PDB file of C-alpha atoms in Angstrom:
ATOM      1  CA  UNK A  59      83.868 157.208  99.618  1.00  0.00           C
ATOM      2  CA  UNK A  60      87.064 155.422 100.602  1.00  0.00           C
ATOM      3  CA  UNK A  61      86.560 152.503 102.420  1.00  0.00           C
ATOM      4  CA  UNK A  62      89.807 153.044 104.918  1.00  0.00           C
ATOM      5  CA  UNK A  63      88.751 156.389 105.925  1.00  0.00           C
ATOM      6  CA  UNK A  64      85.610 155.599 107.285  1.00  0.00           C
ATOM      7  CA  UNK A  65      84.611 154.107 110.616  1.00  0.00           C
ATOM      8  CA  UNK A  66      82.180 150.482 110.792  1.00  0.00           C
ATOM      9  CA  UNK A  67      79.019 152.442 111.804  1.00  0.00           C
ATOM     10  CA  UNK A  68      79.426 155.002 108.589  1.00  0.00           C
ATOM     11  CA  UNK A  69      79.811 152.112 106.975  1.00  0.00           C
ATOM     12  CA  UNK A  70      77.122 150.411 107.976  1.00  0.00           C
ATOM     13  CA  UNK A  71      74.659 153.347 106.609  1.00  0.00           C
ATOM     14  CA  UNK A  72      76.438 152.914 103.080  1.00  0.00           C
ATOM     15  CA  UNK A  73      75.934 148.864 102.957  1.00  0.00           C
ATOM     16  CA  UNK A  74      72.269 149.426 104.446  1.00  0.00           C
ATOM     17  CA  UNK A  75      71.646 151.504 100.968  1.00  0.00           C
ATOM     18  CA  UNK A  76      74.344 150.736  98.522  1.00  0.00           C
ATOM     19  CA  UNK A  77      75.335 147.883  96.543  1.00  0.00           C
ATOM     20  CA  UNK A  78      77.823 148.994  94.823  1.00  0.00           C
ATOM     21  CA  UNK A  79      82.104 149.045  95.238  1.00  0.00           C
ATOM     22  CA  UNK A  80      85.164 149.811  92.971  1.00  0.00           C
ATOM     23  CA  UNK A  81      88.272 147.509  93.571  1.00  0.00           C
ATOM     24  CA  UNK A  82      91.219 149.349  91.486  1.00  0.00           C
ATOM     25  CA  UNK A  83      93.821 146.919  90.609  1.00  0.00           C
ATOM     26  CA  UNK A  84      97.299 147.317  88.747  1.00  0.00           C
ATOM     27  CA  UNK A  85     100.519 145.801  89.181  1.00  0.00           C
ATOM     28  CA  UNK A  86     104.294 146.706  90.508  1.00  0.00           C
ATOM     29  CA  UNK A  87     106.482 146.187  87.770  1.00  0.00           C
ATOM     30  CA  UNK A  88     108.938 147.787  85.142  1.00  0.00           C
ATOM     31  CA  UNK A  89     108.065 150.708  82.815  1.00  0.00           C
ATOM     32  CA  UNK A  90     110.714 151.426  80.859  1.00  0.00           C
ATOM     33  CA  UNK A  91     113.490 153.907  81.765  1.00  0.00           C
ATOM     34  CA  UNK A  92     111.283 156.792  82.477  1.00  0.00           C
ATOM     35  CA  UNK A  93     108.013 155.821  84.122  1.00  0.00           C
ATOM     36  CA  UNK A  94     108.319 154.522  87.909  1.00  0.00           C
ATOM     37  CA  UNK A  95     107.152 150.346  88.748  1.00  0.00           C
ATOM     38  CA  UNK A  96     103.904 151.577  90.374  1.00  0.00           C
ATOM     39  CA  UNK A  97     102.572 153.364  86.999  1.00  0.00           C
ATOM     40  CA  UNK A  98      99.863 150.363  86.719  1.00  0.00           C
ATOM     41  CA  UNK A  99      98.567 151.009  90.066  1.00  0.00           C
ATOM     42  CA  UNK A 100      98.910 154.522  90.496  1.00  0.00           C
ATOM     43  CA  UNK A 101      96.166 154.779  87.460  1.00  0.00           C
ATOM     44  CA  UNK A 102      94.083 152.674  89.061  1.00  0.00           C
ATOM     45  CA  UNK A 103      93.980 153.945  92.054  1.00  0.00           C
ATOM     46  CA  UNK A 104      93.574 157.462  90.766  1.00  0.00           C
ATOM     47  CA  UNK A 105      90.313 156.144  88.481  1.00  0.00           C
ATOM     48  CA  UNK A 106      88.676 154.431  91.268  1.00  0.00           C
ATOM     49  CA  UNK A 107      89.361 157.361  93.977  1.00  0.00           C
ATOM     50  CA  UNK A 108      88.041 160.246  91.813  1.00  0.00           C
ATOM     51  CA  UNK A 109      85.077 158.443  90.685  1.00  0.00           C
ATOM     52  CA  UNK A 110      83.802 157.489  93.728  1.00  0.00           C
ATOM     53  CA  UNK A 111      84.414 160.719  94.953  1.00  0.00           C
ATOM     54  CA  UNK A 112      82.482 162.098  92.058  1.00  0.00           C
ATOM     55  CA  UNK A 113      79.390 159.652  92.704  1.00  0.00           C
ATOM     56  CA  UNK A 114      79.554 158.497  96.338  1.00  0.00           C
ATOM     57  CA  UNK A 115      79.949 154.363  95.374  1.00  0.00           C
ATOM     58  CA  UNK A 116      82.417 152.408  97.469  1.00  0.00           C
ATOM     59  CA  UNK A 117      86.174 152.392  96.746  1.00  0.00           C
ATOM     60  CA  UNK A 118      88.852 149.853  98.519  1.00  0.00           C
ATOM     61  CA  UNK A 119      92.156 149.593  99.106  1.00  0.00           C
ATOM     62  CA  UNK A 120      94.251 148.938  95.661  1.00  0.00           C
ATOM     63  CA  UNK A 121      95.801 145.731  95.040  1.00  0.00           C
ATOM     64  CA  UNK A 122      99.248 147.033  93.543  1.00  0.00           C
ATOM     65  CA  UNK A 123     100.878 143.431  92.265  1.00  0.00           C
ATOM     66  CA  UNK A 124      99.280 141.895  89.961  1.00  0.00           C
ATOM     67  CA  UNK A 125     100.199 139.090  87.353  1.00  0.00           C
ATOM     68  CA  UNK A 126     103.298 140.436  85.521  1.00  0.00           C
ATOM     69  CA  UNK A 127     105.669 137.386  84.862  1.00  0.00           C
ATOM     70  CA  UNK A 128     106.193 138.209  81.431  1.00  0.00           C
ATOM     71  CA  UNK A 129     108.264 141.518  82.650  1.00  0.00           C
ATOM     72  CA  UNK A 130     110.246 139.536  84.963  1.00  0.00           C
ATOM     73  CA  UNK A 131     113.519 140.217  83.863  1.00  0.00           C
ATOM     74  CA  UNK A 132     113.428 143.610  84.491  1.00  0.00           C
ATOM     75  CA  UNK A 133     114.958 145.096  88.335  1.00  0.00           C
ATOM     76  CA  UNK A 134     112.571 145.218  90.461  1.00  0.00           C
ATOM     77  CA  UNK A 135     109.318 144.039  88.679  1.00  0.00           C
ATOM     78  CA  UNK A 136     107.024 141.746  91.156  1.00  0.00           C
ATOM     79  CA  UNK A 137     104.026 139.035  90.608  1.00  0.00           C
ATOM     80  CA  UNK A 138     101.925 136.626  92.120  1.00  0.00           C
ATOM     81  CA  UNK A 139     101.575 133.547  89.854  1.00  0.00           C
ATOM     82  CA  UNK A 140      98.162 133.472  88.207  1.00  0.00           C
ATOM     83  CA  UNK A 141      96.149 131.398  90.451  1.00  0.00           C
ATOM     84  CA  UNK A 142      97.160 133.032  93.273  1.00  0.00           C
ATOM     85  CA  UNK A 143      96.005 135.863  92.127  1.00  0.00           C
ATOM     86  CA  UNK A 144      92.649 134.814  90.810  1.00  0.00           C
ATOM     87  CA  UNK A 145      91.799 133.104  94.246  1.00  0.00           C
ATOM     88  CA  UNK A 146      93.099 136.264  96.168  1.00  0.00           C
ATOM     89  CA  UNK A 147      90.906 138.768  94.529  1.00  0.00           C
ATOM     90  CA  UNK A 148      88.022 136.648  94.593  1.00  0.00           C
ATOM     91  CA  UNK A 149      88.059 136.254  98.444  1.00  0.00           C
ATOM     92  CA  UNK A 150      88.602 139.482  98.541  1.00  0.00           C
ATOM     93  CA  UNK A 151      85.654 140.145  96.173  1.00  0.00           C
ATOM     94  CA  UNK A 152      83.392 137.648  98.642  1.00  0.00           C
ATOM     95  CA  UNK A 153      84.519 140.046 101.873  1.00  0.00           C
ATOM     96  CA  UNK A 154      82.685 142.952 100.087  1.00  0.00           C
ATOM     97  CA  UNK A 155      79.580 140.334  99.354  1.00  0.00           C
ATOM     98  CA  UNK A 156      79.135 139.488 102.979  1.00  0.00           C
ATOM     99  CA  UNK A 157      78.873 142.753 103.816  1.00  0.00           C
ATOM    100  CA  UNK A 158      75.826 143.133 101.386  1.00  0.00           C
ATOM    101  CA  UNK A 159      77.718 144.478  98.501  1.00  0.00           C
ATOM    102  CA  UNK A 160      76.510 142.727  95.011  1.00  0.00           C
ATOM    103  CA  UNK A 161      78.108 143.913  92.439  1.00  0.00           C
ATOM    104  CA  UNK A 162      81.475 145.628  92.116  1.00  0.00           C
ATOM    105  CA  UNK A 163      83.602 147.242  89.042  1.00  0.00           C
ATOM    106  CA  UNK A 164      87.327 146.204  89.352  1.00  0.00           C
ATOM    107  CA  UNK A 165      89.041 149.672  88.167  1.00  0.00           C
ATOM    108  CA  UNK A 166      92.021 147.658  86.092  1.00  0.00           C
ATOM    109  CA  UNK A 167      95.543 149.736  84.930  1.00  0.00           C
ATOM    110  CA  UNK A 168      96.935 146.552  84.033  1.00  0.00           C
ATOM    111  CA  UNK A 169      96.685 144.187  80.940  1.00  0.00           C
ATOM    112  CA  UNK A 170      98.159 141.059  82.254  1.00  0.00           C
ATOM    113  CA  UNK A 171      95.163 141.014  85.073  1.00  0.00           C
ATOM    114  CA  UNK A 172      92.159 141.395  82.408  1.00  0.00           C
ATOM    115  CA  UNK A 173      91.321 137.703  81.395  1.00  0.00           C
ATOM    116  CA  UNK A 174      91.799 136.477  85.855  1.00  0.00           C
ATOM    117  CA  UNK A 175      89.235 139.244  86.679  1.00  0.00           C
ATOM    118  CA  UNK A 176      87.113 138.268  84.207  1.00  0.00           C
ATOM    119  CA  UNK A 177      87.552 134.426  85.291  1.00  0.00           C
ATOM    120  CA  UNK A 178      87.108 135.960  88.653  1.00  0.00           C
ATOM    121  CA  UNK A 179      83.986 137.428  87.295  1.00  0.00           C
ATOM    122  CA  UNK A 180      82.483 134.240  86.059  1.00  0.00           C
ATOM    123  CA  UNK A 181      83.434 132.683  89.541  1.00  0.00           C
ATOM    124  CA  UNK A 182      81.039 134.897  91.631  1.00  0.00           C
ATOM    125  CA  UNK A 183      78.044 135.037  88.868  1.00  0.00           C
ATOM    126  CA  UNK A 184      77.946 131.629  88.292  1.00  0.00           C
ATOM    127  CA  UNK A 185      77.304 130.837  92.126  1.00  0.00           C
ATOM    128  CA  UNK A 186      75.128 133.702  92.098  1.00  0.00           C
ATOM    129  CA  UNK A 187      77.175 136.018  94.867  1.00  0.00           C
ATOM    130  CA  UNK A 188      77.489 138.917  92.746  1.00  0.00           C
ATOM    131  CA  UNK A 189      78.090 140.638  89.306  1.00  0.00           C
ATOM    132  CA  UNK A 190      81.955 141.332  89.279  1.00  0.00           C
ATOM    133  CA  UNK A 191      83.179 143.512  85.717  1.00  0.00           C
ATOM    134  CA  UNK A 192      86.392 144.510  84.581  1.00  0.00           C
ATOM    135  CA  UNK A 193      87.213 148.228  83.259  1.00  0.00           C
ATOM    136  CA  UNK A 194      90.096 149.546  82.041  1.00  0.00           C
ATOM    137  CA  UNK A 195      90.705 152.947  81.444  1.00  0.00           C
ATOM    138  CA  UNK A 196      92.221 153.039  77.402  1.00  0.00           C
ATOM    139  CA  UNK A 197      89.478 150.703  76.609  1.00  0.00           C
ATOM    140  CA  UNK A 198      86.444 153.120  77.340  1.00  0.00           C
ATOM    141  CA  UNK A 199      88.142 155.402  75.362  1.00  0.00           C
ATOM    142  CA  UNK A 200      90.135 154.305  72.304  1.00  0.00           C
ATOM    143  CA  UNK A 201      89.182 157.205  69.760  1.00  0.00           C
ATOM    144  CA  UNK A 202      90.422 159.674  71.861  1.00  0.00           C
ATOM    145  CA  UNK A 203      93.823 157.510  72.398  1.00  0.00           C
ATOM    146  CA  UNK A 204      94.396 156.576  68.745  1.00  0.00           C
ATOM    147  CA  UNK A 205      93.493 160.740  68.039  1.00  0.00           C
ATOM    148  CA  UNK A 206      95.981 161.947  70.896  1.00  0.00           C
ATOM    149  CA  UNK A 207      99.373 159.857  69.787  1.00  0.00           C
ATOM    150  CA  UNK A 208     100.501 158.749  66.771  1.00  0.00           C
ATOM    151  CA  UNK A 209     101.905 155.207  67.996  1.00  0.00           C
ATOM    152  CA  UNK A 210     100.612 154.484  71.619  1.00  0.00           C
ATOM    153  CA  UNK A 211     102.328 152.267  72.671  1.00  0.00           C
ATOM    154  CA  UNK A 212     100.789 150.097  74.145  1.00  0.00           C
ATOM    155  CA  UNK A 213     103.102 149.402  77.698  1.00  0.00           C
ATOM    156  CA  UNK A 214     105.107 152.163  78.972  1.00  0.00           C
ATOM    157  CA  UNK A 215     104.037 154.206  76.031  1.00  0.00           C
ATOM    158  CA  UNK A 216     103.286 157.559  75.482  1.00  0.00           C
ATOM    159  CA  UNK A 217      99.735 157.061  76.856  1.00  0.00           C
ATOM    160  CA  UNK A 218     100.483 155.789  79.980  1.00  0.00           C
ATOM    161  CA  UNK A 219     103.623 158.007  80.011  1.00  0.00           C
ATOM    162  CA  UNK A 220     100.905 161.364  79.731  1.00  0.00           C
ATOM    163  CA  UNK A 221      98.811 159.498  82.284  1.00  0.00           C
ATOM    164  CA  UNK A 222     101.573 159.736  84.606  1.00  0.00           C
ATOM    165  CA  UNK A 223     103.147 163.042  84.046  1.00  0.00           C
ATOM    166  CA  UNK A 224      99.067 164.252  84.699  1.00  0.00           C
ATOM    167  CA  UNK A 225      98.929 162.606  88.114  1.00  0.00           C
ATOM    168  CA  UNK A 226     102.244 162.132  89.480  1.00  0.00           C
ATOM    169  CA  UNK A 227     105.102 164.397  87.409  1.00  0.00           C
ATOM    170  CA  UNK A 228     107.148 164.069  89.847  1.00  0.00           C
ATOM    171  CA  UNK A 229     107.634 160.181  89.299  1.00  0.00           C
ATOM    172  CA  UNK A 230     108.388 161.016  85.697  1.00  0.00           C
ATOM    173  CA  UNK A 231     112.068 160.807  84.668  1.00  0.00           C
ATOM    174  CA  UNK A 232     111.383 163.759  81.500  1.00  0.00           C
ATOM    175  CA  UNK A 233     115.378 163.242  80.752  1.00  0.00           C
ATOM    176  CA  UNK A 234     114.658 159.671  79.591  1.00  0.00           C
ATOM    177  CA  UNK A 235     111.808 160.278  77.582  1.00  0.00           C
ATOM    178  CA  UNK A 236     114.281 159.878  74.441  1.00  0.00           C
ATOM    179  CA  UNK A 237     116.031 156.831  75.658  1.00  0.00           C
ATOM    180  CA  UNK A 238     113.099 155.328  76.450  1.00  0.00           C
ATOM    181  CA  UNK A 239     111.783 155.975  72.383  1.00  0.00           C
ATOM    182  CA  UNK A 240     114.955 155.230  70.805  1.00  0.00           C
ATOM    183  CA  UNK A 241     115.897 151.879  73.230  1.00  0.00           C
ATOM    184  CA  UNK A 242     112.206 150.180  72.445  1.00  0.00           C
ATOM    185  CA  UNK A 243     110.364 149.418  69.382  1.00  0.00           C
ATOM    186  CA  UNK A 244     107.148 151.409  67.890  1.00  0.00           C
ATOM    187  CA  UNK A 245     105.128 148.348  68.341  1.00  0.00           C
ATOM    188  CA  UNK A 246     104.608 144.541  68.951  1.00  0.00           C
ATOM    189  CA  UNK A 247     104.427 144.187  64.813  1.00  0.00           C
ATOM    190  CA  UNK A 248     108.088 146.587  64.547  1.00  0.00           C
ATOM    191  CA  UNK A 249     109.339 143.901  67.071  1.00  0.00           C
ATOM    192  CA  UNK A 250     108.693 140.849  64.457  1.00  0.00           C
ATOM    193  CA  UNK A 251     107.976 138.574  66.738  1.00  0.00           C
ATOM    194  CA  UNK A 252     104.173 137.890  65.139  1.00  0.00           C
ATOM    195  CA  UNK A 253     105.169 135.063  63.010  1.00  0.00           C
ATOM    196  CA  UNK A 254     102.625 133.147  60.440  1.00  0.00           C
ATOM    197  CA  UNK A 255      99.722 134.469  62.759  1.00  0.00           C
ATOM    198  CA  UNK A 256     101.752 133.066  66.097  1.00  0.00           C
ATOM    199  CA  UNK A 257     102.128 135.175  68.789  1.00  0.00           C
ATOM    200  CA  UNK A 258     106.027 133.796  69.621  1.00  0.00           C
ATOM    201  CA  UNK A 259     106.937 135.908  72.773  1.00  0.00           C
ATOM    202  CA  UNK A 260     106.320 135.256  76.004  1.00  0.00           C
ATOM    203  CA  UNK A 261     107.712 138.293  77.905  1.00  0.00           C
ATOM    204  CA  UNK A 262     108.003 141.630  77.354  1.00  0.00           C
ATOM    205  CA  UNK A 263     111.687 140.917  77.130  1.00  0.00           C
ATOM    206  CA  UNK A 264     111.395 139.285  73.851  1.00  0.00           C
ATOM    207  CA  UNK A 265     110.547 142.042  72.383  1.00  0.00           C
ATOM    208  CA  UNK A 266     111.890 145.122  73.255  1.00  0.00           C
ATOM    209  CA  UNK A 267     115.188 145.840  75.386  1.00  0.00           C
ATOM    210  CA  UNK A 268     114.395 148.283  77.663  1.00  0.00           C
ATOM    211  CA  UNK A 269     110.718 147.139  78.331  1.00  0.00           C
ATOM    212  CA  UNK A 270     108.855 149.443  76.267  1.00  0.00           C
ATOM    213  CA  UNK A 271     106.994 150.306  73.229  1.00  0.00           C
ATOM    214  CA  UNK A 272     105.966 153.886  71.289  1.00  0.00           C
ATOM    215  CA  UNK A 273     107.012 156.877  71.080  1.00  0.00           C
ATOM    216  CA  UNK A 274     107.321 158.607  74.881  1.00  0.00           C
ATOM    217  CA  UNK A 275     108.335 162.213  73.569  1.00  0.00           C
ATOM    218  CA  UNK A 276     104.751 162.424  72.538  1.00  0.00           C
ATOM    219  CA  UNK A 277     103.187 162.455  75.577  1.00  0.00           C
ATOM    220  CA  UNK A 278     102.311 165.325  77.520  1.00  0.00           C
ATOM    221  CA  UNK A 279     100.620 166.460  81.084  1.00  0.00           C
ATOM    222  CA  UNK A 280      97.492 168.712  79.362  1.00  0.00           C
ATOM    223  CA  UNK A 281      97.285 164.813  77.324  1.00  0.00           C
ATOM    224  CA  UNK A 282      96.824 163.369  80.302  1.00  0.00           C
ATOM    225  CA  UNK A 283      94.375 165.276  81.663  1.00  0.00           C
ATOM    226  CA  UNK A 284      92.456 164.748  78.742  1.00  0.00           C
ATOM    227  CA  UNK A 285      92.043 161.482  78.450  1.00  0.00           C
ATOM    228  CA  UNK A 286      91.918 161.149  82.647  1.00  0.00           C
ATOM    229  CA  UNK A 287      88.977 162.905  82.721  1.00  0.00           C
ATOM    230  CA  UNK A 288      87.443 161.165  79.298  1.00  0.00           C
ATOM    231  CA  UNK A 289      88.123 158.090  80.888  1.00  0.00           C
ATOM    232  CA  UNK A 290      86.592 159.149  84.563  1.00  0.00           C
ATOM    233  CA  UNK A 291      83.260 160.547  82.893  1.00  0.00           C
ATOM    234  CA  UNK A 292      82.815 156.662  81.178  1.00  0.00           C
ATOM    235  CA  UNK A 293      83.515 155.164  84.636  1.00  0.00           C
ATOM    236  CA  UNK A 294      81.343 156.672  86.787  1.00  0.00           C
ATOM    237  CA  UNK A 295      78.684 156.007  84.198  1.00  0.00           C
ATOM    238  CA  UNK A 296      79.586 152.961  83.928  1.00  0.00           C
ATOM    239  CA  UNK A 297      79.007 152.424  87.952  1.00  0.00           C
ATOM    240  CA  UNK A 298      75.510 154.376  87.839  1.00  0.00           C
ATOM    241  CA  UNK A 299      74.356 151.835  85.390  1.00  0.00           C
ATOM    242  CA  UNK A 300      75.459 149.116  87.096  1.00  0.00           C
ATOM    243  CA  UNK A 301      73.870 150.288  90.038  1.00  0.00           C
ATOM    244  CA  UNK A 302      70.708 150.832  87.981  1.00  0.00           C
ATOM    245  CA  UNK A 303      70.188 147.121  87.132  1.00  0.00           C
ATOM    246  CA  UNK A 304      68.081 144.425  88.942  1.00  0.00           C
ATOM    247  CA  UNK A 305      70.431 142.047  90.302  1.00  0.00           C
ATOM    248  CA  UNK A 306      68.215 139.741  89.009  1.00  0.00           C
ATOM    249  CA  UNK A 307      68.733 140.449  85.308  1.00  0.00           C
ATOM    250  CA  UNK A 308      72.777 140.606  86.090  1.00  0.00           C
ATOM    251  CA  UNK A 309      72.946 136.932  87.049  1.00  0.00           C
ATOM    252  CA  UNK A 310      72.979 133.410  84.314  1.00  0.00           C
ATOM    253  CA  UNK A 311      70.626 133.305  82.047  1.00  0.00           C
ATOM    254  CA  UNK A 312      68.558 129.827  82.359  1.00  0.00           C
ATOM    255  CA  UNK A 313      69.558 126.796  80.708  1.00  0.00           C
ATOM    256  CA  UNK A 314      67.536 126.961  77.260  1.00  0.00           C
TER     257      UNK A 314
END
């Protein structure tokens, strides 16, 4: 069920016998030479949409900027500084609460937004409002990445580059799947900028001069849909456990 295509008194039914909602989350920024800047969110989006379509849970609108600084010097990339962000999506977290939702699974496409959503998290269980996770969509299923591509990446890599061509192939630029391979690096360690255990970049910049890492020619659509529909299975099991807990046993433990 998506929240924008329903009217208050539908609504109403759902928050009378529901306590669950999906927030997807990503960010508007560069991806390379062949991937458009709403890659991040258009994941997200798509994870959060088909899997409440698949179980019936809440999903909301998308929030499609996210914290992406670090890719700043690429045309076109946008943020919100970090604390901005955190206090954004947690009112928007406590709008869902009010209306008697307790517990919500922010559908992330977006590394640079995982450690705020999980402070944002900690924020809403530790006064008790609600039990707020972060998912994201390589993480609940790594085997089947690392078995699908050689070198994945990991942004604007062949992963996310099959993600894309899956659900929007039109947004794909296939002519600059080459120049996208051949004007990056492999990987954060082919970049050399892990020195003595330090991590000593800052932006994506520093690394790579297009923006991007892996090997793009090795993505395809049918990879995609693979790991799409991996990934959607995990989520919407995720969500029926989630709903299957007492809220009880989701908040603090007691001070031993």
């Amino acid at each position: 069920m998506y929240i924008a295509d329903e009217t208050w008194p539908e609504l109403g039914d759902y928050f009378a016998d529901e306590s669950v909602a999906l927030v997807p989350l990503g960010s508007t920024e560069q991806h390379g030479p062949h991937l458009p800047l709403a890659t991040d969110h258009l994941i997200a989006e798509a994870f959060a949409r088909e899997a409440a379509e698949r179980t019936g849970y809440l999903c909301t609108p998308t929030i499609n900027v996210g914290v992406s600084p670090h890719h700043r010097q690429f045309n076109g990339t946008m943020w919100v500084d970090a604390p901005v962000f955190r206090d954004y999506v947690e009112s928007f977290t406590r709008n869902l609460a009010y209306h008697g939702i307790d517990r919500v699974v922010y559908v992330n496409a977006h590394g640079g937004n995982v450690d705020h959503l999980r402070e944002v998290g900690r924020r809403l269980r530790d006064d008790e409002t609600m039990y707020a996770i972060e998912w994201m969509w390589n993480d609940s299923i790594p085997e089947l990445v690392d078995d699908l591509f050689e070198q994945n990446g990991p942004h604007g890599g062949p992963k996310e580059t099959a993600m894309i061509q899956h659900l929007r192939s039109d947004l794909v630029r296939e002519d600059r799947l080459e120049d996208a391979r051949d004007g990056g690096v492999a990987s954060v360690d082919a970049a050399g900028t892990v020195k003595f255990g330090s991590r000593t970049f800052y932006d994506a910049a520093d690394n790579t001069a297009n923006g991007v890492l892996g090997d793009q020619t090795d993505a395809t659509a049918e990879k995609g849909a693979q790991m799409f529909e991996e990934a959607v299975d995990q989520l919407c099991q995720l969500c029926d456990w989630l709903d299957d807990q007492r809220f009880e046993d989701l908040l603090p433990k007691a001070h031993v």
